[in-house]
XYZ file of C-alpha atoms in Angstrom:
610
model
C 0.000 0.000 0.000
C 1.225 3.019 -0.810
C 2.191 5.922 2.018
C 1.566 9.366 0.788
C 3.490 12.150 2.833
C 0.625 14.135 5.215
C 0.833 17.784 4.385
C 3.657 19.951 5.847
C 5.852 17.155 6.707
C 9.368 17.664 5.400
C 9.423 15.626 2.029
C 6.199 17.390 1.322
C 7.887 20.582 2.090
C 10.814 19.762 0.073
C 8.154 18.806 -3.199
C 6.877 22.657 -2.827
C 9.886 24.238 -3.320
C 10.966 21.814 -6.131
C 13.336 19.137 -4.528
C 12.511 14.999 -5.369
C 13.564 12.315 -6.823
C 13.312 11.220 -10.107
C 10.428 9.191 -9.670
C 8.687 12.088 -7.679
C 9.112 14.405 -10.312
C 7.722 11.725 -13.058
C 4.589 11.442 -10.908
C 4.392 15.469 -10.466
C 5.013 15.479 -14.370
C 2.474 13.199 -14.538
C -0.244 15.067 -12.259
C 0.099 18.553 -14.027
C -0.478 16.734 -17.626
C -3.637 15.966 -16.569
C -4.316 19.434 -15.045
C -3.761 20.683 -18.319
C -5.035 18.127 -20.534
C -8.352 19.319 -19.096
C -7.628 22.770 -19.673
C -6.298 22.892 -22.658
C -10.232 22.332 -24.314
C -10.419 25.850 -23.542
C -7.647 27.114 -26.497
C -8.265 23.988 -29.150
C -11.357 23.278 -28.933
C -13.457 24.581 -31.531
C -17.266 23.009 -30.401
C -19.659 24.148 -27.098
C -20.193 21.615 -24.306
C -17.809 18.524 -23.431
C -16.077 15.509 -24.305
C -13.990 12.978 -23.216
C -13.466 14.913 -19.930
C -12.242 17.669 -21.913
C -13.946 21.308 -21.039
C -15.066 23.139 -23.639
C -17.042 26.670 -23.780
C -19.226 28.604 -26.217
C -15.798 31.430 -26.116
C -14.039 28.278 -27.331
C -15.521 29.223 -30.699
C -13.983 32.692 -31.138
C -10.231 33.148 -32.036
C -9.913 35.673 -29.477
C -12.222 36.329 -25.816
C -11.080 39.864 -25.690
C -10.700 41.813 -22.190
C -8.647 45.311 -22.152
C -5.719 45.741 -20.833
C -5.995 46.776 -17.398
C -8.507 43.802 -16.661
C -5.615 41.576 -17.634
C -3.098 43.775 -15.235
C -4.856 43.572 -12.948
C -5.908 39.965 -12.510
C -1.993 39.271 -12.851
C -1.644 41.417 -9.703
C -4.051 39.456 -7.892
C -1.443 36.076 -8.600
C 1.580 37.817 -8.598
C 0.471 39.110 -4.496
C -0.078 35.225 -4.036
C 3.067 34.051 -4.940
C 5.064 37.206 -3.019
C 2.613 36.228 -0.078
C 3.463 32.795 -0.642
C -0.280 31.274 -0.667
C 0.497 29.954 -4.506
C 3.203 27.287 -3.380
C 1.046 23.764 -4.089
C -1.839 25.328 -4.650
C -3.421 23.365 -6.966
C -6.836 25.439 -6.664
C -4.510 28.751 -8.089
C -2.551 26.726 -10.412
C -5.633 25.471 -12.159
C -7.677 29.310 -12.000
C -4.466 30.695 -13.531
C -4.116 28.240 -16.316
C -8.033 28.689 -17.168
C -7.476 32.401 -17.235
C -4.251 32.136 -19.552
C -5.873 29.987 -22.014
C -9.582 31.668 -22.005
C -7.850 34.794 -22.304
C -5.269 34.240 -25.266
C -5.336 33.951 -28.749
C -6.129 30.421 -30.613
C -4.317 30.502 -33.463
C -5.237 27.355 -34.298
C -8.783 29.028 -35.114
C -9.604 29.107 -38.685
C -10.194 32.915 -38.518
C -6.648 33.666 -36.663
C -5.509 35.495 -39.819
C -3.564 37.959 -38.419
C 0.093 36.824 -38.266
C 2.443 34.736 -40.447
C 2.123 31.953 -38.214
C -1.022 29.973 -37.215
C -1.813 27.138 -34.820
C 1.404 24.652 -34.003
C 1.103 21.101 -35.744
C 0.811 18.292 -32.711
C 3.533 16.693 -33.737
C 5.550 19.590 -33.081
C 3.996 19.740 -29.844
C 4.951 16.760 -28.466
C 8.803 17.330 -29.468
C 8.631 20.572 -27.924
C 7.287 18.280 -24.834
C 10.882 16.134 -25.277
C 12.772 19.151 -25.394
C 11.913 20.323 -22.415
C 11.568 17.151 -20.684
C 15.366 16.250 -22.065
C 17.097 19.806 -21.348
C 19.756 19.372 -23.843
C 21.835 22.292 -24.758
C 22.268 21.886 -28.455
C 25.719 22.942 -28.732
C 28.306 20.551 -27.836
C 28.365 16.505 -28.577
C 29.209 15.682 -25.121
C 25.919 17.756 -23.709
C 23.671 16.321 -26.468
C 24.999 13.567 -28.713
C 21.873 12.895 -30.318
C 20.549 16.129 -30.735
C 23.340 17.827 -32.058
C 23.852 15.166 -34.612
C 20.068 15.092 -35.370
C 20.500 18.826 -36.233
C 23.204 18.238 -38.554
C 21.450 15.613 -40.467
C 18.680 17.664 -40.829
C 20.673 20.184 -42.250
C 22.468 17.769 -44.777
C 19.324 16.437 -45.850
C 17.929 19.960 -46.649
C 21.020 21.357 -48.595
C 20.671 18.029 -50.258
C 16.201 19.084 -51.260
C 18.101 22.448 -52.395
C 20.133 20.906 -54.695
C 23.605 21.429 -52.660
C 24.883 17.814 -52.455
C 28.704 18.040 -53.268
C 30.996 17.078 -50.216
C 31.854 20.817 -49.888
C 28.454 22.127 -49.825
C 25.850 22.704 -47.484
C 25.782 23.870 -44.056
C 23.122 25.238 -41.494
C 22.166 26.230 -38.174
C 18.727 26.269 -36.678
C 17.875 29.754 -35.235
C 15.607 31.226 -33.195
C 13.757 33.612 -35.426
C 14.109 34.397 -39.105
C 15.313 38.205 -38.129
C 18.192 36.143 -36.531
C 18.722 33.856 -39.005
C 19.231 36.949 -41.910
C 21.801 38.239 -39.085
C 24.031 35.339 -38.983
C 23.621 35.396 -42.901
C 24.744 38.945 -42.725
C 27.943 38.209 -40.539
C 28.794 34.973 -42.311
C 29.061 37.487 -45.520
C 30.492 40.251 -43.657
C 33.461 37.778 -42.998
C 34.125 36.277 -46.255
C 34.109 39.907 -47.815
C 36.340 40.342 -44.920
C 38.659 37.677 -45.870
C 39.052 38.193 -49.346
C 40.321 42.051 -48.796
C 43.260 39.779 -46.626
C 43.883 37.570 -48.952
C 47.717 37.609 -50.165
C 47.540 38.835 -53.276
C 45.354 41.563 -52.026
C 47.679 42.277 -49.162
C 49.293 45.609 -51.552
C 45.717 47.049 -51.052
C 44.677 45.873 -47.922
C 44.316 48.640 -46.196
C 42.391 50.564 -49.377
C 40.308 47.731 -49.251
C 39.489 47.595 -45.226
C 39.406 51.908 -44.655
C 37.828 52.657 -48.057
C 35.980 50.240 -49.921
C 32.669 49.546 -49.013
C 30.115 46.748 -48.333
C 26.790 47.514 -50.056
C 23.414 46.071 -48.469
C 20.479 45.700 -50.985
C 16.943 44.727 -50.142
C 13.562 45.700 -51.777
C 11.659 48.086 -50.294
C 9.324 45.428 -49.330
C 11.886 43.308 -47.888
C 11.856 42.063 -44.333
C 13.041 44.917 -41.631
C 15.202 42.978 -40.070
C 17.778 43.296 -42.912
C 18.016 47.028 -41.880
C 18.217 46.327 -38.496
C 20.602 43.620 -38.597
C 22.953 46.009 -40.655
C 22.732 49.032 -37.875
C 23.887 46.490 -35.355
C 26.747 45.231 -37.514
C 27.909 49.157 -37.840
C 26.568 49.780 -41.442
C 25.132 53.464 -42.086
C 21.431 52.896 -42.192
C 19.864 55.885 -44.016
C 18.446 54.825 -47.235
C 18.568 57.690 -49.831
C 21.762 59.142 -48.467
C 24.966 59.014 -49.981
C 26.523 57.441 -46.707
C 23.860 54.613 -46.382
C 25.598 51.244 -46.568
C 21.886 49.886 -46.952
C 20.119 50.465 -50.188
C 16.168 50.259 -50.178
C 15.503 48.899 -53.951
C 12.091 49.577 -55.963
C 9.604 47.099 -56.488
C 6.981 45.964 -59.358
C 3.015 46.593 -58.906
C 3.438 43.166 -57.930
C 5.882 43.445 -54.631
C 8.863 42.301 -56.222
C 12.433 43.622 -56.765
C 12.857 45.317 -59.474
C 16.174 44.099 -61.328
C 16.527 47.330 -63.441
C 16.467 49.037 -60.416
C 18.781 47.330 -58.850
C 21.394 47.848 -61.714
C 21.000 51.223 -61.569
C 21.354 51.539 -57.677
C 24.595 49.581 -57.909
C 25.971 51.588 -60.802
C 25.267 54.833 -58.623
C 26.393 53.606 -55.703
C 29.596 52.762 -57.225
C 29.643 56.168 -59.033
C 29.632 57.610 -55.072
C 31.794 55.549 -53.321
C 34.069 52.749 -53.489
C 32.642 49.493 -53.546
C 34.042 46.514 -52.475
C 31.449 43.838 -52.163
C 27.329 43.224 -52.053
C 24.974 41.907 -50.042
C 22.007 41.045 -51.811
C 18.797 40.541 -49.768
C 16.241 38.580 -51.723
C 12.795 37.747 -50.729
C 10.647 34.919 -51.275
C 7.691 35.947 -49.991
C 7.187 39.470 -48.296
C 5.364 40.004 -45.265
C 2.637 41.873 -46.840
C 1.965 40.337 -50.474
C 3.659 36.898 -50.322
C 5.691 38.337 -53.186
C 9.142 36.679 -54.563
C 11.553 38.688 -55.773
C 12.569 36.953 -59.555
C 16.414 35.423 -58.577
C 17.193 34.254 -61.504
C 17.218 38.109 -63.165
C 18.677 39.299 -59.433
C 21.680 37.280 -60.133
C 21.954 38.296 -63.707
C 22.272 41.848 -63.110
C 25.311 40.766 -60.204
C 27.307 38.588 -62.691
C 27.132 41.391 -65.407
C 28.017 43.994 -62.487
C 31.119 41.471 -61.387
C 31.660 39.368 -64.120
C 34.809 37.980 -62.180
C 33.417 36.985 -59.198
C 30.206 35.036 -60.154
C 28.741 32.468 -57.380
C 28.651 30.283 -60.113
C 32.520 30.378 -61.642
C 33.124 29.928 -58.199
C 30.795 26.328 -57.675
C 32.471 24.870 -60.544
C 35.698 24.791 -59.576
C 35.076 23.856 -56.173
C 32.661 20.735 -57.786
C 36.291 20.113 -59.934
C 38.553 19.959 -56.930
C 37.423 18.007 -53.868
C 40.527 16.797 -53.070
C 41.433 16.739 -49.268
C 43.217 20.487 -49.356
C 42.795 22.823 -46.800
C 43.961 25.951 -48.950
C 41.307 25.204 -51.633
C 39.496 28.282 -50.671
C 42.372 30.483 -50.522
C 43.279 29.882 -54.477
C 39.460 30.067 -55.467
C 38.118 33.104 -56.905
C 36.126 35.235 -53.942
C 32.985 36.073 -54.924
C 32.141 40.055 -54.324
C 28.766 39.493 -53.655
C 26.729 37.173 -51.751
C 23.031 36.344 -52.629
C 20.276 35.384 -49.409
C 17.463 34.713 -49.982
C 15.211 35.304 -47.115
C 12.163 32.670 -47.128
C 11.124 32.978 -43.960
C 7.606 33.100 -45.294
C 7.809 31.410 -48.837
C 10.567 29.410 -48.372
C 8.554 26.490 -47.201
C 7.498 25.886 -50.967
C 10.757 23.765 -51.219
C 8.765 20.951 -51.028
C 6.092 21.641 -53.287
C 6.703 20.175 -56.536
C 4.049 22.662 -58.314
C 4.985 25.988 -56.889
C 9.017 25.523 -56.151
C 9.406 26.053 -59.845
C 7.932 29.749 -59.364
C 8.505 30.423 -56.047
C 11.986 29.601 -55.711
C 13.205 29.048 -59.387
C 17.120 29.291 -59.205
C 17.956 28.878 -55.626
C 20.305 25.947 -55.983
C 22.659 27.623 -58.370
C 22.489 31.121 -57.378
C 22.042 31.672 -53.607
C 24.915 31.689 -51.048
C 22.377 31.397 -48.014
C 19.134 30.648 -47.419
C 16.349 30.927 -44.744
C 13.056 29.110 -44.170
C 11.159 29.703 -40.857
C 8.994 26.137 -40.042
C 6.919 28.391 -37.823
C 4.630 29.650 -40.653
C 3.401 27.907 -43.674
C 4.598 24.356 -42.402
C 2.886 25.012 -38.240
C 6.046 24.089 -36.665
C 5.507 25.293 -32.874
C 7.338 29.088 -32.066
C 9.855 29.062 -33.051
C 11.661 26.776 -35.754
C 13.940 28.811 -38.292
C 16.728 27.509 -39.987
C 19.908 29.026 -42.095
C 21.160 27.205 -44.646
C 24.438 28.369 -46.184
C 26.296 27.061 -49.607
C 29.878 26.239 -48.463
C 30.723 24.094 -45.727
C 32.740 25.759 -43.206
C 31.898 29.894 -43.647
C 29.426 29.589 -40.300
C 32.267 28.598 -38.042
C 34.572 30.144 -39.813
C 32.691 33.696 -39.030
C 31.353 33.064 -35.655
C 33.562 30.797 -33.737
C 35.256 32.082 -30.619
C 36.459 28.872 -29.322
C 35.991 29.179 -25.748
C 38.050 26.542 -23.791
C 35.968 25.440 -21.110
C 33.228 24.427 -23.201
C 35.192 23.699 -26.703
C 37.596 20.526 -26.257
C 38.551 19.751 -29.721
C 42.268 19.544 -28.737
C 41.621 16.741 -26.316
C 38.047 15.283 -27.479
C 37.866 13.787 -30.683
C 34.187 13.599 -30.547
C 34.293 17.748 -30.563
C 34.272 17.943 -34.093
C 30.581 17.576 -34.672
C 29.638 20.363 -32.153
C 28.030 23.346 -33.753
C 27.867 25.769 -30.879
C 30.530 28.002 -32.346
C 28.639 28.276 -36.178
C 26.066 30.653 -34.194
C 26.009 33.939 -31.978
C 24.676 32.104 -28.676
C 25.594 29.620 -26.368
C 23.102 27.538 -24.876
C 20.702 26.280 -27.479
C 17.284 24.386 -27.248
C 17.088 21.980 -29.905
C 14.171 23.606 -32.620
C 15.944 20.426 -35.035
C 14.117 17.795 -33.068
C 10.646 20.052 -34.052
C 11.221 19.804 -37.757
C 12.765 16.225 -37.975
C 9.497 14.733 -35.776
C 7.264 16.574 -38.594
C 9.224 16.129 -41.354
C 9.534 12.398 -40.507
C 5.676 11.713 -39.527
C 4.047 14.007 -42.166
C 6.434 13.294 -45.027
C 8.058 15.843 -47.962
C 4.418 15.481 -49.227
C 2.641 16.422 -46.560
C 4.880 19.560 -45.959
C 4.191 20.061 -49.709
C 0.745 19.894 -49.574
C 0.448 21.793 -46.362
C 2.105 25.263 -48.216
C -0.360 24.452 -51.229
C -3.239 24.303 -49.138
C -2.370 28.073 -48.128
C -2.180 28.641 -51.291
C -5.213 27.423 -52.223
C -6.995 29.163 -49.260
C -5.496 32.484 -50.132
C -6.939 32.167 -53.733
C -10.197 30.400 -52.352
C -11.218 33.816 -50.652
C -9.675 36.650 -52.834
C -11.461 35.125 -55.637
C -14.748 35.009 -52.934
C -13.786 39.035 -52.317
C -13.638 39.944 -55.807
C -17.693 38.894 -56.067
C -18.638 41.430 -53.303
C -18.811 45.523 -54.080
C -17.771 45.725 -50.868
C -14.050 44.569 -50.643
C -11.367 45.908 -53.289
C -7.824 43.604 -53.460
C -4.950 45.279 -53.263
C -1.907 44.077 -56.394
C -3.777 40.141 -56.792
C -1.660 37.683 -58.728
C -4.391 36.528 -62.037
C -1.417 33.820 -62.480
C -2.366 30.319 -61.073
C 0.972 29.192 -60.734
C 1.784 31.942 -58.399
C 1.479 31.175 -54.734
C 0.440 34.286 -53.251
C -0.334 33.104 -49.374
C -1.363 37.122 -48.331
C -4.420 38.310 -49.205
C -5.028 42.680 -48.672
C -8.133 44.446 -49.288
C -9.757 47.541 -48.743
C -13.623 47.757 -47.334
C -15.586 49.623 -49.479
C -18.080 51.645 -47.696
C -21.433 51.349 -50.128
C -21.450 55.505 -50.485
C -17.648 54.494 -52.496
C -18.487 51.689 -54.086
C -19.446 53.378 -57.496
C -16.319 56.149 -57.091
C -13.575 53.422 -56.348
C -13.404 50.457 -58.741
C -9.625 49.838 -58.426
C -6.439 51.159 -56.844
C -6.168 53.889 -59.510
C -9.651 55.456 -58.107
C -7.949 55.931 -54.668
C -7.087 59.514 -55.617
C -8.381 62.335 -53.378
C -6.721 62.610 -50.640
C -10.040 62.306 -48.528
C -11.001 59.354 -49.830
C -7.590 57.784 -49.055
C -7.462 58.925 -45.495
C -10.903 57.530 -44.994
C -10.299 54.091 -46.689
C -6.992 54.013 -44.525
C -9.307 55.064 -41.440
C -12.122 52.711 -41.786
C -9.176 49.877 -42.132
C -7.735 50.115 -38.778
C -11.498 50.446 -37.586
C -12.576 47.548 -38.603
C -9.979 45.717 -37.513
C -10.106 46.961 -34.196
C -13.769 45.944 -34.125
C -12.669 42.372 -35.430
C -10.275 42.186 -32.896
C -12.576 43.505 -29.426
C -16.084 41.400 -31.366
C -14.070 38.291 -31.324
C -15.461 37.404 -34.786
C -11.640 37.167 -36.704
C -8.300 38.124 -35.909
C -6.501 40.178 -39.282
C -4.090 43.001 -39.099
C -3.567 46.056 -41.261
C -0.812 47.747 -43.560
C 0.775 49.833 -45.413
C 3.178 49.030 -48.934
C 6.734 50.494 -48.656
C 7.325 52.298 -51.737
C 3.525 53.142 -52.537
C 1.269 55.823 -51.826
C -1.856 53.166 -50.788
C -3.713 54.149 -47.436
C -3.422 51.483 -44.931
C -5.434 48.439 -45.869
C -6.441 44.930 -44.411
C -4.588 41.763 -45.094
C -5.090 38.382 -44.404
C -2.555 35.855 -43.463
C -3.197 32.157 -44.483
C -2.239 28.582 -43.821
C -2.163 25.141 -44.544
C -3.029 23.426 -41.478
C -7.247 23.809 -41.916
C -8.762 24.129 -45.695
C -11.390 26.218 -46.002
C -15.174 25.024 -47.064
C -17.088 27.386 -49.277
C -19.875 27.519 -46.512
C -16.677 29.262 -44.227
C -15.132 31.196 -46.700
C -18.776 32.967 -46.914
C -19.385 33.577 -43.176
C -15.832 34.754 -42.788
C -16.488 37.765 -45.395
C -19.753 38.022 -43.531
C -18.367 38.460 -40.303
C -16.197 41.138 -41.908
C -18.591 42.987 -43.734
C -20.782 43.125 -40.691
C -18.142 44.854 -38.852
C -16.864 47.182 -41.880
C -20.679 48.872 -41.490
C -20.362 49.255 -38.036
C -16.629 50.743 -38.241
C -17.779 53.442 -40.641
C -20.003 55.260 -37.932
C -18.037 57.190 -35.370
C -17.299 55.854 -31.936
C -18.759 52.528 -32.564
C -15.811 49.970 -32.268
C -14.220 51.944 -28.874
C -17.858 50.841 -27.884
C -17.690 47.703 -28.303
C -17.487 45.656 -25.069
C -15.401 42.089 -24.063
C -17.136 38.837 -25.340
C -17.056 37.229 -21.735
C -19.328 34.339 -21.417
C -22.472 36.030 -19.643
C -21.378 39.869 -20.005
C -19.320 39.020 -16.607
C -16.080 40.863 -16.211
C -12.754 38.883 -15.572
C -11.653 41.409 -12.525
C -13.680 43.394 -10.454
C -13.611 47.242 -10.764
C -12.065 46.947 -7.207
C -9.155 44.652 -8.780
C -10.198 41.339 -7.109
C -10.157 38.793 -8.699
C -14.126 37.119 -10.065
C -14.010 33.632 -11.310
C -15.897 33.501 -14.656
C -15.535 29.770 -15.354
C-alpha cells in the first residue's frame, strides 16, 4: 500500500519548493499533464459543451475572448500578491484558475479565422517534441551535452542542402535559429566575414588597407523586404539611411506586384559605385514578403550581379570547387572570392521547397544562385514558435565567421568527438534543440505532406480573394491573375457602399479624402474584429507606394477552407466594416465574456468567470 506524505511534513515541504527524486518528479510530471489536458479544451477546442473529460465553452468558438488591458493587469496582480505572499506554493486550486485564465484569455491561433500573423496554430507533432525538449534539457551545442541532438541537427541540415540541390561534399551547411530576423543576421555576418577575408587575402595584401578603410560593403533589399535586414545592418555598424549618400543599406524599388525590381537594382549599384568605393554586395532577396507573399525573380537578381562582377560570379566559383574536392585545406584560398553574396530570405515562402508545383515559381534558381538561405517552419509548415533555420552554400563559412572557441566548453584539442559540435557556427551559447521540431514533422508528415500543407495556403489564399472579388464591398490590393503563383497574403480595402461606385480599383484611390478615410475605416474595422471576437486580421501599409493602410489576411495550410466558411468569414467582416464606418462605434464595443461578466472586479479582485 502506498504511504503518501501528510501535508507539511518535510518531504512534502521539500516537493513545494521543487526538490525529489526522479520518480517524484515523473509522478508530479504526470499530475500537471492531466491538469492541463483538461484545460487545454479551452484554447483547441473549436465546439460548445464537453467531451472525453475535456472542457469546452461557447468562447471556445472565437479566435480571441477579448478583455482590455488593465482587466488583464490587474488579474496578474491578484497572482503575482499570491506568490510574493506565498499562498500559490502547491496550490493546486490557483494553479488550475491561472491556467483557465491564460488559455480563455489568449489567442487560438489554431482558429480558422486567426488570420492575423504569419504563423497559425502549431502542428501536434511539433507539440509533443517541444514536450521532449523540455523534458530532455539538452543544450544543443556541444556533442558531449547532447549527442543525439546535435547530430540530429546536422542531419537535418544535410538532408535539406541536399532538397536544395547542394549535395557536393563541400556544400551545405546550417544552423537552426531562433527567429528568421536572426537567421538573416548570422547570414549577414557569415558574408560580412568572407568579404572580410578576401580584402586579406595575399595577393590583395598591396591594397589591404584601401580595401578595409575605403571600400565599401553595399546592403540591398527591396523596399518590401523584411526589416530585419536594416536592423541587422545598424547592429553590424553599417550606415542605415536609405537615400543618403553614406547609407551602406540600399532600399531597392519594387513591381506593382511586390517584387524587386532588377533594373532598379542595376542602376542603384551603378550609382552607388559612381559615389563611393565598392568593395562587395549583399544582396537581400525575398521569397515571400510580409505583406503580399511576393518573390523577388532570382534568376534576373543574379543576372544583373554577374554582369556587375563578371569575375566573381557564385557560379565560376561552384564549378571549380565541384572540380577539386581533393582533401586540401587551402582550396578556398586559391578560389576566386565572390564580391557578392546572394540570401534569400524565405522565412515566409521558403517552405514551398517541397512543393513540386509551386518551387518552380517560387523559388526558381535557388540551388545555383544563392549563397544562403532561410526558411522559418513556424509559418506555412505550423512548426511550434519558433523553428527557423539558415542554410548556407559552403561548408565551413558559419564557423569560420562566428567561432570564438571558448576553452571550457570547446575541447577539440583533447576530445575527438568535438568535431561535430556546432555551438561556435552561431552567436549564442546555450541552445534548445528547434531540429528535433522539424525532424518529428518532417519524418511523420512526409516531404508530401509539408508540400501539400504550403499548397493548401495557397489554395486558401486564392479560395477567398477570388470570394472578395464577387462582393462591391471589398477591393484587393496588387492580386496575382497567375495560377501558378502562390500568393499566401491576401489585402483588401472595405468599401463603404457611399464608395463603391467612385472606387473600382487602386487607380480610383485619388483624393486625398477618400484615401485617409479608406486608410481610417481599415484600422477600424480591424479593431472591431479584434474587441467582437469574430476574426483576428491586421492592417498595412506598402513600402514604396502611396496606398492608405489596408487589411490583409494571413493564411495557412493546417485547416482548408469550405465554401460555406469562406462565406461567413467575409460576412463576419462585412458586418463589422458597417459598423466601423459610424463614429465611436468599435471603442464601444465591449469584451465577449461568457455572460457579459467581467474577468476582474472594478475593485481589482479577482471574479471567477468559469
Amino acid at each position: 500500500m502506498e504511504t503518501r506524505n501528510a501535508p507539511g511534513s518535510a518531504t512534502n515541504k521539500l516537493k513545494e519548493v521543487g526538490f525529489g527524486g526522479e520518480i517524484e518528479f515523473a509522478r508530479e510530471l504526470q499530475e500537471l499533464l492531466g491538469i492541463v489536458e483538461r484545460k487545454l479544451g479551452l484554447c483547441t477546442s473549436s465546439d460548445a459543451g464537453s467531451e472525453n473529460g475535456v472542457e469546452r465553452t461557447p468562447e471556445a468558438q472565437l479566435p480571441l475572448v477579448y478583455v482590455p488591458p488593465s482587466a488583464i493587469w490587474r488579474q496578474l496582480d491578484h497572482y503575482v500578491q499570491c506568490v510574493i505572499s506565498g499562498e500559490s506554493a502547491g496550490s493546486r486550486d490557483l494553479l488550475e484558475q491561472f491556467l483557465e485564465d491564460l488559455l480563455r484569455y489568449s489567442v487560438r491561433t489554431k482558429h480558422a479565422f486567426f488570420l492575423h500573423r504569419l504563423y497559425g496554430g502549431s502542428d501536434p507533432v511539433g507539440q509533443i517534441a517541444d514536450l521532449i525538449c523540455s523534458v530532455l534539457n539538452n543544450s544543443a551545442d556541444t556533442f558531449s551535452a547532447a549527442p543525439y541532438l546535435v547530430l540530429l541537427e546536422r542531419r537535418v541540415i544535410e538532408a535539406l542542402s541536399s532538397c536544395i540541390g547542394w549535395k557536393t561534399p563541400l556544400q551545405g551547411d546550417g544552423i537552426f535559429c531562433p527567429g528568421g530576423s536572426y537567421a538573416n543576421l548570422i547570414a549577414l555576418t557569415t558574408a560580412r566575414h568572407v568579404f572580410q577575408m578576401n580584402a586579406r587575402r595575399p595577393q590583395t595584401k598591396r591594397t589591404q588597407r584601401h580595401h578595409c578603410n575605403e571600400r565599401r560593403m553595399g546592403i540591398f533589399t527591396s523596399v518590401q523586404g523584411h526589416y530585419s535586414v536594416r536592423r541587422n545592418a545598424a547592429m553590424l555598424g553599417f550606415c542605415d539611411a536609405p537615400g543618403e549618400d553614406c547609407s551602406d543599406v540600399v532600399l531597392v524599388p519594387c513591381d506593382e506586384q511586390g517584387r524587386m525590381d532588377p533594373e532598379a537594382l542595376r542602376r542603384l549599384i551603378h550609382c552607388f559605385r559612381n559615389t563611393r568605393p565598392l568593395s562587395s554586395v549583399f544582396v537581400n532577396v525575398t521569397a515571400g514578403t510580409t505583406v503580399l507573399s511576393a518573390f523577388d525573380p532570382l534568376p534576373e537578381i543574379w543576372t544583373v550581379l554577374a554582369e556587375a562582377f563578371p569575375l566573381n560570379s557564385v557560379e565560376s566559383a561552384s564549378a571549380e570547387l565541384e572540380q577539386r574536392l581533393e582533401a586540401d585545406t587551402m582550396i578556398r584560398e586559391r578560389l576566386p572570392q565572390p564580391t557578392f553574396w546572394v540570401h534569400v530570405d524565405g522565412a515566409l515562402g521558403g517552405s514551398f521547397l517541397f512543393s513540386e508545383r509551386f518551387r518552380p515559381v517560387a523559388l526558381a534558381g535557388l540551388e545555383k544562385y544563392a549563397n544562403s538561405f532561410v526558411l522559418n517552419a513556424h509559418k506555412l509548415l505550423n512548426a511550434p514558435l519558433q523553428c527557423s533555420i539558415l542554410l548556407v552554400r559552403e561548408r565551413g563559412l558559419l564557423q569560420a565567421a562566428h567561432a570564438a572557441r571558448a576553452p571550457y566548453l570547446f575541447h577539440d584539442d583533447l576530445d575527438t568527438d568535438a568535431q561535430y559540435d556546432i555551438g561556435d557556427m552561431t552567436l549564442t551559447c546555450s541552445r534548445r534543440s528547434d531540429a528535433l521540431k522539424f525532424w518529428l514533422m518532417w519524418m511523420w508528415r512526409g516531404s508530401a505532406g509539408f508540400g501539400a500543407r504550403v499548397e493548401a495556403a495557397a489554395r486558401n489564399a486564392r479560395a477567398i480573394a477570388e470570394a472578395m472579388a464577387k462582393r462591391p464591398c471589398f477591393l484587393l490590393v496588387h492580386w496575382p491573375l497567375d495560377r501558378s503563383y502562390p500568393a499566401t497574403n491576401v489585402c483588401f480595402y472595405y468599401l463603404p457602399s457611399d464608395m463603391r461606385e467612385s472606387i473600382r480599383n487602386l487607380a480610383d484611390i485619388k483624393a486625398e479624402t477618400a484615401a485617409q478615410l479608406l486608410g481610417s475605416i481599415s484600422v477600424r474595422l480591424c479593431r472591431a474584429l479584434q474587441v467582437s471576437g469574430k476574426a483576428l486580421l491586421n492592417y498595412c501599409t506598402l513600402e514604396g507606394t502611396d496606398l492608405p493602410i489596408f487589411l490583409r489576411l494571413a493564411l495557412h495550410g493546417l485547416h482548408v477552407y469550405e465554401e460555406q466558411e469562406i462565406q461567413d468569414l467575409l460576412n463576419r467582416i462585412e458586418d463589422c466594416g458597417d459598423h466601423a464606418i459610424r463614429p465611436g462605434t468599435p471603442a464601444s464595443i465591449s469584451g465577449n465574456v461568457s455572460g457579459g461578466v467581467s474577468p476582474v472586479g472594478d475593485d481589482g479582485a479577482h471574479n471567477a468567470v468559469l
